[in-house]
Short mmCIF file of C-alpha atoms and ligand atoms in Angstrom, two decimals:
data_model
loop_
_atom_site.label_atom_id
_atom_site.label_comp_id
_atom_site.label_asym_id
_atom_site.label_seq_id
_atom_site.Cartn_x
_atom_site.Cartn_y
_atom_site.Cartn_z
CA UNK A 1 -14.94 -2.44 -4.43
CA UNK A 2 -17.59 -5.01 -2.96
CA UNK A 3 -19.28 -4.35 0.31
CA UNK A 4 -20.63 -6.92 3.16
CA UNK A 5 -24.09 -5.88 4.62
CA UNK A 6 -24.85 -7.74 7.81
CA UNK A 7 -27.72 -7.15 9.55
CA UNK A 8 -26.63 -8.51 13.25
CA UNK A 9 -28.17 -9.73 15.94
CA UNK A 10 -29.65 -12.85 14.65
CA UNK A 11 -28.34 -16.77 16.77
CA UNK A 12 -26.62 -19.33 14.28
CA UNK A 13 -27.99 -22.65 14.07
CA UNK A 14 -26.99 -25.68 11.73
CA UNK A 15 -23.39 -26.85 10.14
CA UNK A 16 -20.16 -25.44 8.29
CA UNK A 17 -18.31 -27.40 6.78
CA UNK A 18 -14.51 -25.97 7.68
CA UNK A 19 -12.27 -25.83 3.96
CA UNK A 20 -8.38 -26.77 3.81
CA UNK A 21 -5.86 -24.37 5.44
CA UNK A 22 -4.47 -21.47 3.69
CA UNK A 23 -1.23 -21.26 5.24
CA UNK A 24 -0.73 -25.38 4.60
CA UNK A 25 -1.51 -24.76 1.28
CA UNK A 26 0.81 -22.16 0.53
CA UNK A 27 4.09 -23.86 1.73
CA UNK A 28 2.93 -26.87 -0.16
CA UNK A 29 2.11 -25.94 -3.57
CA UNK A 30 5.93 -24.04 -3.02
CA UNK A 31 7.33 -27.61 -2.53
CA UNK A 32 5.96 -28.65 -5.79
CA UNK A 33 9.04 -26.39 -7.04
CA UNK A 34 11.79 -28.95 -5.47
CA UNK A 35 11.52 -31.93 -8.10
CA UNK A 36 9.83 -32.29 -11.83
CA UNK A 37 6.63 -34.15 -12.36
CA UNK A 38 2.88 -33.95 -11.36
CA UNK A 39 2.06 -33.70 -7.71
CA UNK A 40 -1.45 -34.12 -6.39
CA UNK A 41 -2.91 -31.90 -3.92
CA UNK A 42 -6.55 -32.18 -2.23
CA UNK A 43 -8.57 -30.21 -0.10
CA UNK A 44 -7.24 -26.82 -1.52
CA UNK A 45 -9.44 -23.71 -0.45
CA UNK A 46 -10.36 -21.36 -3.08
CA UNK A 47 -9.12 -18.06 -2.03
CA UNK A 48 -7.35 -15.24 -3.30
CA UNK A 49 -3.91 -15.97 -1.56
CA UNK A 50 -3.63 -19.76 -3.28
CA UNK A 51 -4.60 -18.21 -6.99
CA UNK A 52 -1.55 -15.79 -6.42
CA UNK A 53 0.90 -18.25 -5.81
CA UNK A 54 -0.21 -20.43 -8.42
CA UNK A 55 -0.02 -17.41 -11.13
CA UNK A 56 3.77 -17.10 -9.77
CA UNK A 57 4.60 -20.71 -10.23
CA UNK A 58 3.68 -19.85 -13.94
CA UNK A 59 6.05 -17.45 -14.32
CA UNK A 60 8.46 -19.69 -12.89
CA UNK A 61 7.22 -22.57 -15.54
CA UNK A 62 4.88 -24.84 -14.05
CA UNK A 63 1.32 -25.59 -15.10
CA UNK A 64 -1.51 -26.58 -12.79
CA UNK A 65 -5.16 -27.11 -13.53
CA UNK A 66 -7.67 -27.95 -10.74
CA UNK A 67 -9.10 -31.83 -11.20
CA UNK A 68 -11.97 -30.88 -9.24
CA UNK A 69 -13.01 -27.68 -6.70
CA UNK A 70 -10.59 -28.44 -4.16
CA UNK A 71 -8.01 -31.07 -5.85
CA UNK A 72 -5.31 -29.03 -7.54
CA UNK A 73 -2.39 -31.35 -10.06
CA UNK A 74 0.54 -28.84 -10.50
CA UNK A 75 3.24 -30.04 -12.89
CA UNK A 76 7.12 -28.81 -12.52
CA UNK A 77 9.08 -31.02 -14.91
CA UNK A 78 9.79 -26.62 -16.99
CA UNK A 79 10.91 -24.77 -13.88
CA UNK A 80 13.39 -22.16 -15.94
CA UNK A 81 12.57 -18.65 -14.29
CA UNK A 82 13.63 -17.98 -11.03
CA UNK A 83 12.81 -14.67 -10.57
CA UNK A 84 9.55 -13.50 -8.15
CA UNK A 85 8.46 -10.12 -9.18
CA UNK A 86 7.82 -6.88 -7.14
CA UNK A 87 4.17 -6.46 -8.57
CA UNK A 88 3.09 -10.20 -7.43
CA UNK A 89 5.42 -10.16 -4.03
CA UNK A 90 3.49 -7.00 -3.17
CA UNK A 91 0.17 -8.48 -3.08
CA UNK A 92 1.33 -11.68 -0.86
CA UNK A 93 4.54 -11.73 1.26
CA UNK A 94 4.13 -15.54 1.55
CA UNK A 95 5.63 -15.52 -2.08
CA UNK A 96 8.80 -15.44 -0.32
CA UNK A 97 8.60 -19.39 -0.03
CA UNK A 98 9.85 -19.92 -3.05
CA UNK A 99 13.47 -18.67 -1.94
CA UNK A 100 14.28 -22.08 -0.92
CA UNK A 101 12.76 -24.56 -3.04
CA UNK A 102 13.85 -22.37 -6.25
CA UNK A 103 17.66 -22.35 -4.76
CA UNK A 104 17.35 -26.06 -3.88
CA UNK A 105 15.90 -26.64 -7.69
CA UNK A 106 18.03 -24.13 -9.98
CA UNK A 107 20.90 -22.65 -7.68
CA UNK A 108 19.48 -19.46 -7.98
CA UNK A 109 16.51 -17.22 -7.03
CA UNK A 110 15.53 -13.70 -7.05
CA UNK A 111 12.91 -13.19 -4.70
CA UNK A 112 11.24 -9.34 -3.88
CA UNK A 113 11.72 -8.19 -0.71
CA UNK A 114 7.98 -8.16 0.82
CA UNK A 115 7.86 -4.83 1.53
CA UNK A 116 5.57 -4.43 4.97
CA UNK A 117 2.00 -4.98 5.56
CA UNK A 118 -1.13 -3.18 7.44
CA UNK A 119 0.11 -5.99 10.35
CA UNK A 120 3.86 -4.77 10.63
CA UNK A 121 7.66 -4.53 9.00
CA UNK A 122 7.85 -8.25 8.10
CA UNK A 123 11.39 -8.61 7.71
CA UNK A 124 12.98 -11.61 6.21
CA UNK A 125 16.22 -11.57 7.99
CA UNK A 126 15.59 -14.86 9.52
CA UNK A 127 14.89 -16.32 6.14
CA UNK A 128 18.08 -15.07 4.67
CA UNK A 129 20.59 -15.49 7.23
CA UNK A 130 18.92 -19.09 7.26
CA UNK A 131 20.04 -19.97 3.42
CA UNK A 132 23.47 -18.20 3.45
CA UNK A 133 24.65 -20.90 6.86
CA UNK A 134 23.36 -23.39 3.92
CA UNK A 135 25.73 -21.85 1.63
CA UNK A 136 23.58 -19.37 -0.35
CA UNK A 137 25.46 -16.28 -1.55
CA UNK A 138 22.38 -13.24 -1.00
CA UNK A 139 22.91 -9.50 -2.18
CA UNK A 140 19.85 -7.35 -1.71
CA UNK A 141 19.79 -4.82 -4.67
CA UNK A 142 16.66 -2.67 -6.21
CA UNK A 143 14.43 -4.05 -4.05
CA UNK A 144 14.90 -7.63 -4.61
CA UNK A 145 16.77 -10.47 -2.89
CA UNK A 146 19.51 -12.39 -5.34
CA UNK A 147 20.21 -15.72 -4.11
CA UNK A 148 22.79 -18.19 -5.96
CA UNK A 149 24.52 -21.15 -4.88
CA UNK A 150 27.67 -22.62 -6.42
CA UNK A 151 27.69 -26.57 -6.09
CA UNK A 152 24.46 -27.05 -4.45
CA UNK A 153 23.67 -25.79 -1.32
CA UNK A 154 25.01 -27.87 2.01
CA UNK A 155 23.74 -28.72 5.49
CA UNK A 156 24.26 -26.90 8.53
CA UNK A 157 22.55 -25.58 12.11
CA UNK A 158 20.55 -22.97 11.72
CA UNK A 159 18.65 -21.20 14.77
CA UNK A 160 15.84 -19.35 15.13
CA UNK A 161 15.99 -16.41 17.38
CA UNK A 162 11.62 -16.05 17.36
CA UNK A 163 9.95 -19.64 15.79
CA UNK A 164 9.41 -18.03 12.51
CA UNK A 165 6.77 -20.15 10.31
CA UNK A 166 7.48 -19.53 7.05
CA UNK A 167 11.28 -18.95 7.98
CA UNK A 168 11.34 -22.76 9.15
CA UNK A 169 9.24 -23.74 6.20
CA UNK A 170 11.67 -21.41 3.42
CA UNK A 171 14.63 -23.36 5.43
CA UNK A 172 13.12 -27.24 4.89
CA UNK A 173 12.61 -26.64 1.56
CA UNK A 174 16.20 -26.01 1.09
CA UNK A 175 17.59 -28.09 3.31
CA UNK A 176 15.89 -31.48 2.06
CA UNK A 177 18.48 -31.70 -1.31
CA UNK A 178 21.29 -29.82 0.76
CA UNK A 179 24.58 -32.33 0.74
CA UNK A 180 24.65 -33.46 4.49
CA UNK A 181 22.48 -32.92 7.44
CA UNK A 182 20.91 -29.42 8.63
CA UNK A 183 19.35 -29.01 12.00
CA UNK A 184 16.67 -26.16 12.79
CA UNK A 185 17.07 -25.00 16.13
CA UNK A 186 14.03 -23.12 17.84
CA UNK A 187 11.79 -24.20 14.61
CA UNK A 188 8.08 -22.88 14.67
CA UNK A 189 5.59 -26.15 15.39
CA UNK A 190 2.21 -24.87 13.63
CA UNK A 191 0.14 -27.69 12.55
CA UNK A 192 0.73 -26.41 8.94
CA UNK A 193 4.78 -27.03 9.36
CA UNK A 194 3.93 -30.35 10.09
CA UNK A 195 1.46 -30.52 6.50
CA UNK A 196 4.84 -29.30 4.92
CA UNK A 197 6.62 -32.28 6.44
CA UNK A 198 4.28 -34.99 5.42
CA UNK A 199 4.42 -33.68 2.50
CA UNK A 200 8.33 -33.59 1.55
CA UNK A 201 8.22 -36.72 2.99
CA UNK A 202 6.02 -37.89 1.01
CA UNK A 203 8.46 -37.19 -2.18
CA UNK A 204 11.13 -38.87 -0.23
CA UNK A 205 12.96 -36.43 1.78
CA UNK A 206 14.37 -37.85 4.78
CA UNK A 207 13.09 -34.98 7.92
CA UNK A 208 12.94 -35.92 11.65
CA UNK A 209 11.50 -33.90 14.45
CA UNK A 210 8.01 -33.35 13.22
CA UNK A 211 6.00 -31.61 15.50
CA UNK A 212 8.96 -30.22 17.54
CA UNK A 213 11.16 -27.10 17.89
CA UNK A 214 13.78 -29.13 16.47
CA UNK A 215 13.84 -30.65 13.12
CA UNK A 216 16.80 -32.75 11.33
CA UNK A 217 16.97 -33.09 7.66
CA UNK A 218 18.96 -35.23 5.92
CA UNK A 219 19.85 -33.88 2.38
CA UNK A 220 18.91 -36.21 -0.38
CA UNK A 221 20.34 -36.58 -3.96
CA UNK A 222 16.61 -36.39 -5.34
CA UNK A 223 12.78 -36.15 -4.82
CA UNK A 224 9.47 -37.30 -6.56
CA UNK A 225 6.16 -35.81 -6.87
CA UNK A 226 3.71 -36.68 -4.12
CA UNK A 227 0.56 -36.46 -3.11
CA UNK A 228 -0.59 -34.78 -0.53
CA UNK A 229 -3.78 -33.28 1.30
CA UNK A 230 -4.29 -29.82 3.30
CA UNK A 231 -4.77 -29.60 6.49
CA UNK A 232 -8.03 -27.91 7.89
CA UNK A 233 -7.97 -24.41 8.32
CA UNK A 234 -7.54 -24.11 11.81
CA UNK A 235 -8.39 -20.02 11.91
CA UNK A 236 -11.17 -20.43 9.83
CA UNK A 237 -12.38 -23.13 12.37
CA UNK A 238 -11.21 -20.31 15.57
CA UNK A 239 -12.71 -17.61 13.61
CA UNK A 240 -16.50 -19.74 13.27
CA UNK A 241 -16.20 -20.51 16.75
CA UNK A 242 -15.72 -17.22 17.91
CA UNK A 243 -18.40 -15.84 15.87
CA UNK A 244 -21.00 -18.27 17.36
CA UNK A 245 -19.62 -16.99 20.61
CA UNK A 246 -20.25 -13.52 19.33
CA UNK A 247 -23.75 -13.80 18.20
CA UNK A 248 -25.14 -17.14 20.20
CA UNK A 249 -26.63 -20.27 19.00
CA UNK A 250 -25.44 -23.88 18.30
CA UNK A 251 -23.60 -25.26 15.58
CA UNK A 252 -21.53 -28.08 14.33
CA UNK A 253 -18.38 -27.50 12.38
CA UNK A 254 -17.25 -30.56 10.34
CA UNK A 255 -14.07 -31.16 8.04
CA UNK A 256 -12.29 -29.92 11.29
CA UNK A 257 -9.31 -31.03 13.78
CA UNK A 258 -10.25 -29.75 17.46
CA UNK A 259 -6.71 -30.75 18.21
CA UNK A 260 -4.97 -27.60 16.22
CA UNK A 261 -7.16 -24.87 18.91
CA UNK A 262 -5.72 -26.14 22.31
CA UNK A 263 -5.47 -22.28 23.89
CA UNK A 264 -8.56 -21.27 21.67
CA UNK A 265 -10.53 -23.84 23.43
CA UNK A 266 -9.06 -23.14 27.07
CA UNK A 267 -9.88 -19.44 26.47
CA UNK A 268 -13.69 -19.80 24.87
CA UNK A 269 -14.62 -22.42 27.50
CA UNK A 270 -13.32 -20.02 30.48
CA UNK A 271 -15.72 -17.54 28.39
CA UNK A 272 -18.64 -19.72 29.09
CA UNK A 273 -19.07 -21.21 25.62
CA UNK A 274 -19.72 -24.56 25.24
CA UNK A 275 -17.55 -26.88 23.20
CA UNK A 276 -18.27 -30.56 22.29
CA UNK A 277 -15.03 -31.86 20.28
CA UNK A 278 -15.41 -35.51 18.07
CA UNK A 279 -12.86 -36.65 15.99
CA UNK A 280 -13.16 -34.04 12.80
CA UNK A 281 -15.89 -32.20 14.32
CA UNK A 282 -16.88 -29.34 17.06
CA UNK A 283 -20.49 -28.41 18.53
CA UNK A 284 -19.88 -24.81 19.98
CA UNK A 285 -22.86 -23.52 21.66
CA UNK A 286 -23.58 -20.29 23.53
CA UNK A 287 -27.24 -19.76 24.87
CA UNK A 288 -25.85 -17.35 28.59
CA UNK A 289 -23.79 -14.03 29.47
CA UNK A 290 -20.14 -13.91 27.80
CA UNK A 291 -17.31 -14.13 30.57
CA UNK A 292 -14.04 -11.37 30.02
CA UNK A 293 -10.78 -13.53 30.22
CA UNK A 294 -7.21 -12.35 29.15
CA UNK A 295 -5.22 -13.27 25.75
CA UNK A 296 -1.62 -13.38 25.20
CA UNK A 297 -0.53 -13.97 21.45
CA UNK A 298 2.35 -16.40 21.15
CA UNK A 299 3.47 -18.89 18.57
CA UNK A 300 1.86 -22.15 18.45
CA UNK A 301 0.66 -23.98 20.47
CA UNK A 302 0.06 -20.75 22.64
CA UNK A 303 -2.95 -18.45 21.18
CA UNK A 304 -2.57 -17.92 17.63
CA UNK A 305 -1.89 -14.26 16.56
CA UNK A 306 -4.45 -14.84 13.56
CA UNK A 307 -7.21 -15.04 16.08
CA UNK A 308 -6.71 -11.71 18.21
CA UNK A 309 -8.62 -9.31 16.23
CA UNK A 310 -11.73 -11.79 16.23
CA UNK A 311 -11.40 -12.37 20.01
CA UNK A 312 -11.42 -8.89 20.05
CA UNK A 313 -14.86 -8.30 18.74
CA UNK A 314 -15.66 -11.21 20.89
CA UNK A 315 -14.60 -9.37 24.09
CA UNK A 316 -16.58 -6.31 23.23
CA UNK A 317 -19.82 -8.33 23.59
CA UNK A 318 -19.10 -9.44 27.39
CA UNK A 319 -19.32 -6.84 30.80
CA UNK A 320 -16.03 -6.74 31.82
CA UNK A 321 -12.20 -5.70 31.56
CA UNK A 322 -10.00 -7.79 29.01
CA UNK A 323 -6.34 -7.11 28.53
CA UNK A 324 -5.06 -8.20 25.15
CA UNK A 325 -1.58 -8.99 24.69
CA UNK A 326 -0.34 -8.43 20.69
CA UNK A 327 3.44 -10.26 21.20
CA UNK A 328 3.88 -11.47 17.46
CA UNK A 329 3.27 -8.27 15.30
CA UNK A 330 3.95 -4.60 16.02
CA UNK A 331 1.06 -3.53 14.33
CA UNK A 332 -1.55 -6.07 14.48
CA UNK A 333 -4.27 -3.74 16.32
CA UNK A 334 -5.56 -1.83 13.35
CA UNK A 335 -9.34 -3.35 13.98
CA UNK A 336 -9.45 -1.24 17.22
CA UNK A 337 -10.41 2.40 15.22
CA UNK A 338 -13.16 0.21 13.27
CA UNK A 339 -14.60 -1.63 16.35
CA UNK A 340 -14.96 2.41 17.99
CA UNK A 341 -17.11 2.87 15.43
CA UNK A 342 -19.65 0.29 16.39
CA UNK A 343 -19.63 1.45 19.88
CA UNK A 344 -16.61 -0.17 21.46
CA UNK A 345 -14.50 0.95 24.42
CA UNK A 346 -10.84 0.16 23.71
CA UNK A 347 -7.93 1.86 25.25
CA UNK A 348 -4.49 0.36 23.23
CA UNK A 349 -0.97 1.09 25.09
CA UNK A 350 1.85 -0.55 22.83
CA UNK A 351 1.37 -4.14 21.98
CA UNK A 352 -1.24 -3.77 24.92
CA UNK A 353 -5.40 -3.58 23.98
CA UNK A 354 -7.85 -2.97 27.19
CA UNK A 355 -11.25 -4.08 26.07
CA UNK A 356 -14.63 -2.54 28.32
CA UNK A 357 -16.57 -4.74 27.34
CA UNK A 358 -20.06 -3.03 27.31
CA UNK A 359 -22.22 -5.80 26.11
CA UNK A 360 -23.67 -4.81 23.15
CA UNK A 361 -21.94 -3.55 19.65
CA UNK A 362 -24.43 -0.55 17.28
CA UNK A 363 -23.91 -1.26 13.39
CA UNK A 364 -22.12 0.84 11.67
CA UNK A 365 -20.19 1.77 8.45
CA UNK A 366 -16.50 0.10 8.99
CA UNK A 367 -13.57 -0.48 6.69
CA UNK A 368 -11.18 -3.68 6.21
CA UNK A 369 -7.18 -2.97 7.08
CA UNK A 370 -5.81 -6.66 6.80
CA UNK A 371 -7.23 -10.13 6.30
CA UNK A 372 -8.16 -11.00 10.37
CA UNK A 373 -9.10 -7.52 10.63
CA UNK A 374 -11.66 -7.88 8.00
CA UNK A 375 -13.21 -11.38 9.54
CA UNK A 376 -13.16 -9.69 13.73
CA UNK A 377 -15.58 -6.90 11.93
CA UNK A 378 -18.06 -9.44 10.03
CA UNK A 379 -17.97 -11.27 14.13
CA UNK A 380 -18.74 -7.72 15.33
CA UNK A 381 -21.48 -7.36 12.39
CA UNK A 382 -23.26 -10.25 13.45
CA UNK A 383 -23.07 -9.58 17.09
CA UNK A 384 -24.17 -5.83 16.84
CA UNK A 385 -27.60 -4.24 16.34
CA UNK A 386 -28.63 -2.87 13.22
CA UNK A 387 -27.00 -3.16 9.96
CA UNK A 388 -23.61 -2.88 9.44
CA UNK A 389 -21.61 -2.32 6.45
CA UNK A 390 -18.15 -3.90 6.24
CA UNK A 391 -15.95 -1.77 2.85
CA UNK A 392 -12.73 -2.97 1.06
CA UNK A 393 -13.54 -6.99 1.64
CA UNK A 394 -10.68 -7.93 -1.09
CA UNK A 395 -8.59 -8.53 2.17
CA UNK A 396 -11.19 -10.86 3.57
CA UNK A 397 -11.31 -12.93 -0.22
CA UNK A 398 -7.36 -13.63 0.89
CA UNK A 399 -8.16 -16.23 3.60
CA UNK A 400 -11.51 -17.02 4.23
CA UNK A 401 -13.34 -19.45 1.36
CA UNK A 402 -16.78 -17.97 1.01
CA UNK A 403 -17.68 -17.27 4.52
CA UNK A 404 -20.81 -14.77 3.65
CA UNK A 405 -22.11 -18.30 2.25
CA UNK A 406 -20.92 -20.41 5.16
CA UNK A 407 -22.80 -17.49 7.66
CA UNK A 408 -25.80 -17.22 5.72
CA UNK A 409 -26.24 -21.10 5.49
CA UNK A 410 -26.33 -20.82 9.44
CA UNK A 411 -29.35 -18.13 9.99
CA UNK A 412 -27.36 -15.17 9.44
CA UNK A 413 -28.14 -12.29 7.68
CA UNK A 414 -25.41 -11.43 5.36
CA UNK A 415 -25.03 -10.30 1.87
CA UNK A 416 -22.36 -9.00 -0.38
CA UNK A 417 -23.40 -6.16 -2.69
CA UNK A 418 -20.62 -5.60 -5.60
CA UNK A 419 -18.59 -2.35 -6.00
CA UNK A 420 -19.91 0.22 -8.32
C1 EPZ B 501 3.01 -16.79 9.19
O1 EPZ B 501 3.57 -15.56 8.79
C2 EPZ B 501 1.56 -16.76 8.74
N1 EPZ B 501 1.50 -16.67 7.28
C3 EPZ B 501 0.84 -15.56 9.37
O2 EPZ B 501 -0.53 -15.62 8.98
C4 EPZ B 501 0.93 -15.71 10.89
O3 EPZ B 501 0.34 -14.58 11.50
C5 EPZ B 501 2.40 -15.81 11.32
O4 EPZ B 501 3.04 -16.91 10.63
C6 EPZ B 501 2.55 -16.04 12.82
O5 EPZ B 501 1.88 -17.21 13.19
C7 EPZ B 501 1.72 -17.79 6.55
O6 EPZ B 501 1.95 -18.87 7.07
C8 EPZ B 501 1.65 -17.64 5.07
P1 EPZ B 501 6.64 -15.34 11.25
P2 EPZ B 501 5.19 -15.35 8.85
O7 EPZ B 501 7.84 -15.39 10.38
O8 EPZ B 501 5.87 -16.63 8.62
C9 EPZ B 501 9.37 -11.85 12.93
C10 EPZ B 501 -2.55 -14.76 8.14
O9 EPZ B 501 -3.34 -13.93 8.61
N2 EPZ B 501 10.28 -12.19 11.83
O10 EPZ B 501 6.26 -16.56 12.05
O11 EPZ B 501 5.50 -14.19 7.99
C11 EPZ B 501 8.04 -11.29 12.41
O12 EPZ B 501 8.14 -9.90 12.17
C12 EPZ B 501 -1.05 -14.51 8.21
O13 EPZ B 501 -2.89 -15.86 7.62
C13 EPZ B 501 11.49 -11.52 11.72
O14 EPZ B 501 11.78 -10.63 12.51
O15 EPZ B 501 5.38 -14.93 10.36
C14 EPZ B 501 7.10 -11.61 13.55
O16 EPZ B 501 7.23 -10.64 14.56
C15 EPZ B 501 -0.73 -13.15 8.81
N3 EPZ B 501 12.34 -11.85 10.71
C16 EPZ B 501 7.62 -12.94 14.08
O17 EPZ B 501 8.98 -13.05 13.61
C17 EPZ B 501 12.04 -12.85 9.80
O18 EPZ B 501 12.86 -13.14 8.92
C18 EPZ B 501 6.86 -14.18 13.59
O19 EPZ B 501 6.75 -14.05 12.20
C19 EPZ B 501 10.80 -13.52 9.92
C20 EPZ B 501 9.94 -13.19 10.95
#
């Protein structure tokens, strides 16, 4: 298995250009599921996550090829199978969003349960109470979830008891060729919900509410391929930020909307980093002493879950106390062990992580649990003395498009060295 080296210490100067965002682009090519024909899709990342999805939807019949590096045509007009096996489910829970389109396309779909992940349980419950008010008859058996709807599946209210993201997207997709109108009560409002929306509107489904907790669907009798383009990846953009925090300097990110980090910005500029936003752009620059502040996880727009463990390793780097609240996952604190390693004082209690910050990190050998995990250790890498070696990086290939390049393009030094 491949290793990153980083040898830390070292300011970033220059510009990143930020790459689309994973979790828009998941949802989306999903969607392509709903109606036959070629849809368009630009400013795809490459990563690990979107070539897994893509090998389900051919095993589901569609074809894709990529028109360029980011601009992906997918063609549905042969969606026969309907069934989303254990040994792809495994490696990405998001597979789960094709319960709805596939149900909305074929009246049937047979779906592995996730199973959990370094992170937490992940239960679907939300998901599958959502289809069966739609009319969905669900057994679970062996493992997997069997979904099939007599008649075509038909509107209802459907509510949320936590904003779940890809439980509101799973319930769009099968609400926008339900007979009648659905409502989403207590929806989730991350940017990438919205991308979804634009993007079944864009094939003609009728969907009011974007941006809010409470969307409206009207079912139509069909849909057409669109086109559509991904968002930015607003945790890559967090993550970047936070890792010039980490180890000082000044640089631009470009390809970016400032707009999707409103509690990310509130938090790094009461850390005394500097942050200059343009339209698609943000100069972050730290040159003094790191302040502590407090986090609290919450769904959007409140601090993203995806960006504790990096704030984390942020935290570590400044002389104080810093209490971070985990509220999303049960299990999301896995980075703490690894971040001991390099020298870090961290007392956890529950969903609870007390950061002494000591200002200064030691480089040391450290091992990848999950995906933000893996990217909160490469921050602590380039913040910490000495070299430090980062093991099992396949979970950082998930969700981050070639950030060893993006880093090393900036001044710092990092390498990958392949498995033996
Ligand atoms: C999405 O996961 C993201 N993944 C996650 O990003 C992100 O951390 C999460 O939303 C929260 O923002 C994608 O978009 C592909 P949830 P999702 O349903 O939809 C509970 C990353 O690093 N819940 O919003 O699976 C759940 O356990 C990944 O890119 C139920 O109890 O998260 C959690 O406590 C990690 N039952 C809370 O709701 C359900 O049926 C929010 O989960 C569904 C969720």
């Amino acid at each position: 298995m491949d290793k990153i080296l980083i040898e830390g210490g070292r300011s970033l100067q220059g510009e990143i250009k930020i790459s689309g965002a994973k979790n828009g682009a998941l949802p989306i090519i999903a969607a392509t599921l709903l109606c036959p024909g070629t849809h368009t899709i630009y400013n795809v990342p490459e990563l690990r996550d979107i070539r897994t999805i893509l090998q389900l939807l051919v095993t589901l019949g569609a074809t894709w090829e990529r028109i360029d590096k980011h601009t992906l045509k997918i063609n549905s007009d042969n969606i026969t199978e309907y069934e989303a096996s254990y040994e792809l489910v495994k490696t990405m829970r998001a597979s789960v969003l094709v319960l709805g389109p596939l149900l909305s396309r074929l009246g049937r779909a047979r779906v592995s349960l996730p199973g959990g992940c370094a992170i937490g349980a992940r239960p679907i419950d939300f998901h599958m109470q959502g289809l069966q008010k739609l009319g969905a008859q669900i057994e679970l058996e062996q493992g997997y979830v069997d979904a099939k709807v007599f008649g075509g599946l038909r509107g209802n209210t459907i509510y949320f008891d936590i904003p779940s993201v890809t439980g509101t997207e799973n319930m769009l997709m099968a609400a926008v060729l339900a007979e009648g109108t659905t409502i989403i009560k207590n929806a989730a409002k991350e940017p990438e919900i919205a991308n979804l929306i634009d993007m079944l509107s864009g094939m003609g489904a009728k969907i009011e509410g974007r941006d809010t907790d409470r969307l409206i669907v009207q079912g139509v009798k069909s849909l057409k391929p669109a086109e559509i383009a991904i968002i930015p990846d607003r945790i890559e953009t967090g993550t970047l930020l936070i890792a010039v925090g980490a180890a000082g300097g000044d640089v631009t990110l470009t390809n970016c909307n400032p707009a999707h980090l409103p509690s990310l910005f509130e938090k790094l500029r009461n850390c005394g980093i500097y942050l200059e936003a343009g339209e698609r752009s943000i100069r972050v620059i730290r040159s003094g002493p790191l302040k502590n502040i407090d986090i609290k996880t919450m769904p959007y727009p409140g601090f993203p879950t995806d960006l504790q463990a990096q704030i984390m390793a942020l935290m570590t780097m400044t002389e104080g106390l810093s209490v971070i609240h985990e509220n999303i996952f049960e299990n999301r604190f896995m980075h703490v062990a690894e971040l001991r390693r390099m020298g870090a004082d961290i007392m956890v209690d529950g969903g609870k992580a007390i950061v002494k910050g000591l200002g200064k990190l030691d480089g040391a050998q450290v091992m990848a649990t999950d995906l933000r995990a893996s990217a909160s250790l490469v921050i602590a890498g380039l913040a910490a003395r000495g070299l430090t070696e980062i093991s099992r990086v396949y979970h950082l290939d998930r969700g981050y498009d070639d950030l060893v390049g993006k880093l090393s393009a900036v001044g710092a030094k990092i390498w990958r060295e392949p498995g033996k």
